[in-house]
């Protein structure tokens, strides 16, 4: 969370984490002052994130949830998500579509 926080450059940048799992990244960013939302396909992981008071919607980078229709964020993160997508190009297009003007897209994939 600290690296993303530093790259954002301000403590109030809104963040959407696609494939947020149990919410580790967005919980850390929320605790640093950022408004955050997560998207996760696993109902179990969504429930764990909700237990931490996080807003997480069921969906994926390839199929964003309808709750995000029209939403724009200062940053979208995808950590260890893209390698699981059947259509990575569509996933990246969807991620970019969630960005506000001048927004940042953070993508991390494993080095296999």
N, CA and C of each residue as an Amber inpcrd file, in Angstrom:
protein
   336
   0.8090000  -1.2150000   0.0000000   0.0000000   0.0000000   0.0000000
   0.8450000   1.2700000   0.0000000   1.9860000   1.2370000   0.6910000
   2.7970000   2.4550000   0.8030000   3.3500000   2.8970000  -0.5490000
   3.7700000   1.9340000  -1.3930000   4.3170000   2.2970000  -2.6950000
   3.2420000   2.9670000  -3.5530000   2.0440000   2.4060000  -3.5880000
   0.9530000   3.0150000  -4.3670000   0.6190000   4.3820000  -3.7890000
   0.5610000   4.4760000  -2.4730000   0.2820000   5.7540000  -1.7970000
   1.2870000   6.8170000  -2.2250000   2.5610000   6.4670000  -2.2310000
   3.5890000   7.4420000  -2.6260000   3.4470000   7.8400000  -4.0840000
   3.1420000   6.8960000  -4.9640000   3.0030000   7.2080000  -6.3840000
   1.7730000   8.0670000  -6.6580000   0.7320000   7.9220000  -5.8270000
  -0.4640000   8.7390000  -6.0130000  -0.1840000  10.2090000  -5.7330000
   0.6930000  10.4730000  -4.7870000   1.1130000  11.8450000  -4.5300000
   0.1750000  12.6670000  -3.6720000  -0.9690000  12.1150000  -3.2920000
  -1.8670000  12.8470000  -2.3980000  -2.7320000  11.8370000  -1.6420000
  -3.1000000  12.1410000  -0.4230000  -3.7860000  11.1640000   0.4160000
  -5.2800000  11.0050000   0.1460000  -5.8230000  11.7430000  -0.7860000
  -7.2640000  11.6560000  -1.0200000  -7.5950000  11.1520000  -2.4180000
  -6.6490000  10.5120000  -3.0850000  -6.9010000   9.9760000  -4.4210000
  -7.7810000   8.7380000  -4.3110000  -8.8390000   8.6800000  -5.1210000
  -9.7370000   7.5280000  -5.1040000  -9.0990000   6.3640000  -5.8610000
  -9.3070000   5.1500000  -5.3320000  -8.6630000   3.9650000  -5.8930000
  -9.6850000   2.8450000  -6.0540000  -9.6340000   2.1910000  -7.2180000
 -10.3950000   0.9740000  -7.4610000  -9.3880000  -0.1440000  -7.6920000
  -9.4910000  -1.2060000  -6.8960000  -8.5920000  -2.3530000  -7.0330000
  -9.3500000  -3.4930000  -7.6940000  -8.9890000  -3.7890000  -8.9420000
  -9.6140000  -4.8880000  -9.6750000  -8.9160000  -6.1850000  -9.2860000
  -9.6900000  -7.1510000  -8.7930000  -9.1100000  -8.3950000  -8.3070000
  -8.5040000  -8.1970000  -6.9370000  -9.2580000  -7.5890000  -6.0430000
  -8.7200000  -7.1490000  -4.7510000  -8.5280000  -8.2650000  -3.7340000
  -8.9920000  -9.4820000  -4.0400000  -8.8600000 -10.5630000  -3.0660000
  -9.5790000 -10.2040000  -1.7850000  -8.9140000 -10.4140000  -0.6640000
  -9.5400000 -10.1060000   0.6310000  -9.3980000  -8.6340000   1.0190000
  -8.8390000  -7.8110000   0.1380000  -8.7940000  -6.3710000   0.3580000
  -7.5360000  -5.8420000   1.0040000  -6.4650000  -6.6330000   1.0240000
  -5.2340000  -6.1950000   1.6870000  -4.7680000  -4.8210000   1.1950000
  -4.6630000  -4.6470000  -0.1230000  -4.1580000  -3.3810000  -0.6680000
  -5.0930000  -2.2210000  -0.3550000  -6.3910000  -2.3870000  -0.6130000
  -7.2920000  -1.2570000  -0.3890000  -7.4910000  -0.9600000   1.0920000
  -7.3620000  -1.9590000   1.9320000  -7.4440000  -1.6910000   3.3690000
  -6.2870000  -0.7900000   3.7810000  -5.0900000  -1.1070000   3.3150000
  -3.9310000  -0.2730000   3.6320000  -4.0700000   1.1320000   3.0800000
  -4.5910000   1.2480000   1.8510000  -4.7790000   2.5720000   1.2510000
  -5.8720000   3.3490000   1.9730000  -6.9440000   2.6580000   2.3550000
  -8.0080000   3.3150000   3.1360000  -7.4400000   3.8510000   4.4500000
  -6.6220000   3.0520000   5.1000000  -6.0340000   3.4730000   6.3730000
  -5.0890000   4.6620000   6.2040000  -4.5940000   4.8620000   4.9750000
  -3.7540000   6.0190000   4.6730000  -4.5850000   7.2210000   4.2080000
  -5.9200000   7.0680000   4.1530000  -6.7940000   8.1950000   3.8440000
  -7.4440000   8.1950000   2.4830000  -7.2040000   7.1830000   1.6740000
  -7.7720000   7.1490000   0.3260000  -9.1780000   6.5540000   0.3290000
 -10.1120000   7.1380000  -0.4360000 -11.3860000   6.4630000  -0.6640000
 -11.1440000   5.2870000  -1.6180000 -11.6150000   4.1050000  -1.2540000
 -11.2950000   2.9000000  -2.0120000 -12.5310000   2.0590000  -2.2910000
 -12.4410000   1.2990000  -3.3820000 -13.4470000   0.3190000  -3.7740000
 -12.6950000  -0.8680000  -4.3440000 -13.2140000  -2.0650000  -4.0970000
 -12.6070000  -3.2550000  -4.6630000 -13.5810000  -4.0120000  -5.5460000
 -13.0160000  -4.8120000  -6.4390000 -13.7830000  -5.7100000  -7.3000000
 -13.1290000  -7.0800000  -7.1900000 -13.9520000  -8.1090000  -6.9640000
 -13.4020000  -9.4430000  -6.7330000 -14.4180000 -10.4920000  -7.1570000
 -13.9820000 -11.5240000  -7.9100000 -14.9180000 -12.5640000  -8.3180000
 -15.2540000 -13.5760000  -7.2150000 -14.3970000 -13.7470000  -6.2430000
 -14.6100000 -14.7600000  -5.2070000 -15.5610000 -14.2630000  -4.1160000
 -16.6940000 -14.9550000  -3.9130000 -17.6110000 -14.5200000  -2.8520000
 -16.9830000 -14.6210000  -1.4640000 -16.1290000 -15.6060000  -1.2550000
 -15.4810000 -15.7530000   0.0500000 -14.5470000 -14.5800000   0.3320000
 -13.7670000 -14.1880000  -0.6700000 -12.8570000 -13.0530000  -0.4970000
 -13.6420000 -11.7600000  -0.3020000 -14.7490000 -11.6050000  -1.0260000
 -15.6000000 -10.4160000  -0.8440000 -16.1070000 -10.3420000   0.5970000
 -16.5130000 -11.4810000   1.1330000 -17.0250000 -11.5100000   2.5060000
 -15.9400000 -11.1350000   3.5080000 -14.7190000 -11.6310000   3.3010000
 -13.6160000 -11.2710000   4.2100000 -13.3230000  -9.7770000   4.1400000
 -13.3610000  -9.2130000   2.9300000 -13.1150000  -7.7740000   2.7760000
 -14.2280000  -6.9720000   3.4470000 -15.4530000  -7.4190000   3.2950000
 -16.5830000  -6.7290000   3.9240000 -16.4660000  -6.7700000   5.4420000
 -15.9270000  -7.8560000   5.9790000 -15.7090000  -7.9600000   7.4300000
 -14.7610000  -6.8710000   7.9280000 -13.8920000  -6.3900000   7.0320000
 -12.9670000  -5.2990000   7.3790000 -13.5680000  -3.9330000   7.0640000
 -14.8550000  -3.8990000   6.7150000 -15.5220000  -2.6320000   6.4410000
 -15.2310000  -2.0620000   5.0690000 -14.7550000  -2.8980000   4.1490000
 -14.4210000  -2.4390000   2.8020000 -15.6080000  -2.6140000   1.8640000
 -15.7060000  -1.7240000   0.8800000 -16.7040000  -1.8470000  -0.1720000
 -16.0840000  -2.6390000  -1.3080000 -16.5860000  -3.8470000  -1.5060000
 -16.0780000  -4.7230000  -2.5580000 -17.2740000  -5.2970000  -3.3060000
 -17.2360000  -5.1530000  -4.6320000 -18.3140000  -5.6420000  -5.4810000
 -17.8810000  -6.9160000  -6.1860000 -18.8250000  -7.8310000  -6.3850000
 -18.5450000  -9.0590000  -7.1400000 -18.4160000  -8.7060000  -8.6090000
 -17.3230000  -9.1380000  -9.1990000 -17.0650000  -8.9010000 -10.6060000
 -15.6100000  -9.1850000 -10.8940000 -15.1700000  -8.7590000 -12.0530000
 -13.7820000  -8.9920000 -12.4560000 -13.3220000  -7.8630000 -13.3720000
 -12.0590000  -7.9030000 -13.7140000 -11.5320000  -6.9110000 -14.6550000
 -12.1910000  -7.0950000 -16.0230000 -12.5030000  -8.3320000 -16.3630000
 -13.1410000  -8.6080000 -17.6490000 -14.6280000  -8.2750000 -17.6320000
 -15.2470000  -8.3950000 -16.4700000 -16.6870000  -8.1140000 -16.3170000
 -16.9080000  -7.2560000 -15.0850000 -16.6230000  -5.9480000 -15.1940000
 -16.8040000  -5.0760000 -14.0280000 -18.2590000  -5.0720000 -13.5610000
 -18.4800000  -4.9230000 -12.2700000 -19.8430000  -4.9280000 -11.7490000
 -20.6050000  -3.6700000 -12.1700000 -21.9340000  -3.7780000 -12.2630000
 -22.7370000  -2.6210000 -12.6830000 -22.6440000  -1.4460000 -11.7090000
 -22.2650000  -1.7030000 -10.4640000 -22.1290000  -0.6160000  -9.4920000
 -21.0620000   0.3920000  -9.9120000 -20.1680000  -0.0050000 -10.8020000
 -19.1020000   0.9050000 -11.2520000 -19.4380000   1.6370000 -12.5460000
 -20.6040000   1.3770000 -13.1140000 -20.9960000   2.0700000 -14.3500000
 -20.9350000   3.5740000 -14.1220000 -20.1470000   4.2540000 -14.9250000
 -20.0170000   5.7040000 -14.8340000 -19.0500000   6.1850000 -13.7720000
 -18.5270000   5.2850000 -12.9470000 -17.5770000   5.6880000 -11.8990000
 -16.2120000   5.9660000 -12.5080000 -15.5070000   6.9100000 -11.9210000
 -14.1440000   7.2350000 -12.3460000 -13.2730000   7.3640000 -11.1050000
 -12.0490000   6.8860000 -11.2270000 -11.1240000   6.8500000 -10.0960000
  -9.8010000   7.5070000 -10.4760000  -9.1210000   8.0250000  -9.4690000
  -7.7970000   8.6140000  -9.6880000  -6.7650000   7.5390000  -9.9900000
  -7.0330000   6.3200000  -9.5170000  -6.1160000   5.2100000  -9.7840000
  -6.9050000   3.9050000  -9.8270000  -6.4520000   3.0120000 -10.6980000
  -6.9630000   1.6440000 -10.7600000  -5.7570000   0.7320000 -10.6050000
  -5.8860000  -0.2520000  -9.7220000  -4.7930000  -1.1930000  -9.4930000
  -5.2170000  -2.5900000  -9.9110000  -4.2540000  -3.3270000 -10.4360000
  -4.4360000  -4.7340000 -10.8120000  -3.1500000  -5.4630000 -10.4440000
  -3.1090000  -6.0450000  -9.2550000  -1.8990000  -6.7490000  -8.8410000
  -2.1370000  -8.2520000  -8.9070000  -1.3470000  -8.8980000  -9.7400000
  -1.4390000 -10.3450000  -9.9590000  -2.8460000 -10.7480000 -10.3840000
  -3.3880000  -9.9830000 -11.3360000  -4.7270000 -10.2250000 -11.8750000
  -4.6450000 -10.5360000 -13.3660000  -3.8940000  -9.7510000 -14.0860000
  -3.8830000  -9.8390000 -15.5470000  -3.5280000 -11.2380000 -16.0430000
  -2.6470000 -11.9260000 -15.3460000  -2.2310000 -13.2630000 -15.7910000
  -3.3480000 -14.3030000 -15.6360000  -4.4110000 -13.9550000 -14.9150000
  -5.5520000 -14.8660000 -14.7490000  -6.6810000 -14.5750000 -15.7320000
  -6.5770000 -13.4930000 -16.4770000  -7.6570000 -13.0740000 -17.3690000
  -7.6100000 -13.8390000 -18.6860000  -8.7800000 -14.3040000 -19.1250000
  -8.8660000 -14.9580000 -20.4260000  -8.7310000 -13.9460000 -21.5560000
  -9.1380000 -12.7100000 -21.2980000  -9.0430000 -11.6410000 -22.2930000
  -8.3400000 -10.4390000 -21.6540000  -7.0050000 -10.4760000 -21.5970000
  -6.2820000  -9.3860000 -20.9350000  -6.4710000  -8.0260000 -21.6010000
  -6.6650000  -7.9950000 -22.9050000  -6.8710000  -6.7130000 -23.5950000
  -8.1830000  -6.0840000 -23.1270000  -9.2530000  -6.8660000 -23.0590000
 -10.5340000  -6.3420000 -22.5650000 -10.3950000  -5.8860000 -21.1210000
  -9.6540000  -6.6310000 -20.3270000  -9.4450000  -6.2650000 -18.9230000
  -8.7460000  -4.9190000 -18.8080000  -7.7200000  -4.7130000 -19.6100000
  -7.0090000  -3.4320000 -19.5830000  -7.8950000  -2.2960000 -20.0920000
  -8.6730000  -2.5530000 -21.1150000  -9.6030000  -1.5210000 -21.6100000
 -10.6030000  -1.1340000 -20.5240000 -11.1350000  -2.1290000 -19.8290000
 -12.0720000  -1.8460000 -18.7490000 -11.4090000  -1.0450000 -17.6410000
 -10.1800000  -1.3940000 -17.3050000  -9.4550000  -0.6740000 -16.2580000
  -9.2400000   0.7810000 -16.6610000  -8.8090000   1.0040000 -17.8790000
  -8.5820000   2.3730000 -18.3600000  -9.8990000   3.1470000 -18.3810000
 -11.0000000   2.4730000 -18.7010000 -12.3090000   3.1170000 -18.7180000
 -12.7690000   3.5870000 -17.3480000 -12.1700000   3.0690000 -16.2920000
 -12.5150000   3.4850000 -14.9290000 -11.6840000   4.6770000 -14.4480000
 -10.7140000   5.0850000 -15.2540000  -9.8180000   6.1670000 -14.8310000
 -10.3990000   7.5490000 -15.1040000 -10.2390000   8.4180000 -14.1250000
 -10.5360000   9.8360000 -14.3230000  -9.4400000  10.4170000 -15.2130000
  -9.6850000  11.6010000 -15.7750000  -8.6480000  12.2670000 -16.5640000
  -7.3800000  12.3950000 -15.7390000  -6.2710000  11.9860000 -16.3140000
  -4.9920000  12.0540000 -15.6040000  -4.7920000  10.9380000 -14.5970000
  -5.7130000   9.9640000 -14.5620000  -5.6110000   8.8680000 -13.6050000
  -4.4550000   7.9290000 -13.9120000  -4.0940000   7.1350000 -12.9190000
  -2.9690000   6.2150000 -13.0310000  -3.4530000   4.7740000 -12.9840000
  -2.8850000   3.9390000 -13.8440000  -3.1620000   2.5130000 -13.8450000
  -1.9130000   1.8010000 -13.3470000  -2.0790000   1.0220000 -12.2780000
  -0.9870000   0.2310000 -11.7130000  -1.2520000  -1.2330000 -12.0260000
  -0.3330000  -1.8660000 -12.7590000  -0.4640000  -3.2780000 -13.0950000
   0.8010000  -3.9830000 -12.6470000   0.6210000  -5.0720000 -11.9020000
   1.7580000  -5.8930000 -11.4780000   1.4590000  -7.3250000 -11.8770000
   2.4150000  -7.9350000 -12.5620000   2.2910000  -9.3360000 -12.9470000
   3.5530000 -10.0580000 -12.4880000   3.4480000 -11.3890000 -12.2740000
   4.6320000 -12.1210000 -11.8200000   5.6630000 -12.2220000 -12.9400000
   6.8890000 -12.4020000 -12.5530000   7.9790000 -12.5610000 -13.5010000
   8.3100000 -14.0530000 -13.5590000   7.5960000 -14.7520000 -14.4370000
   7.8110000 -16.2080000 -14.5470000   8.8190000 -16.5310000 -15.6210000
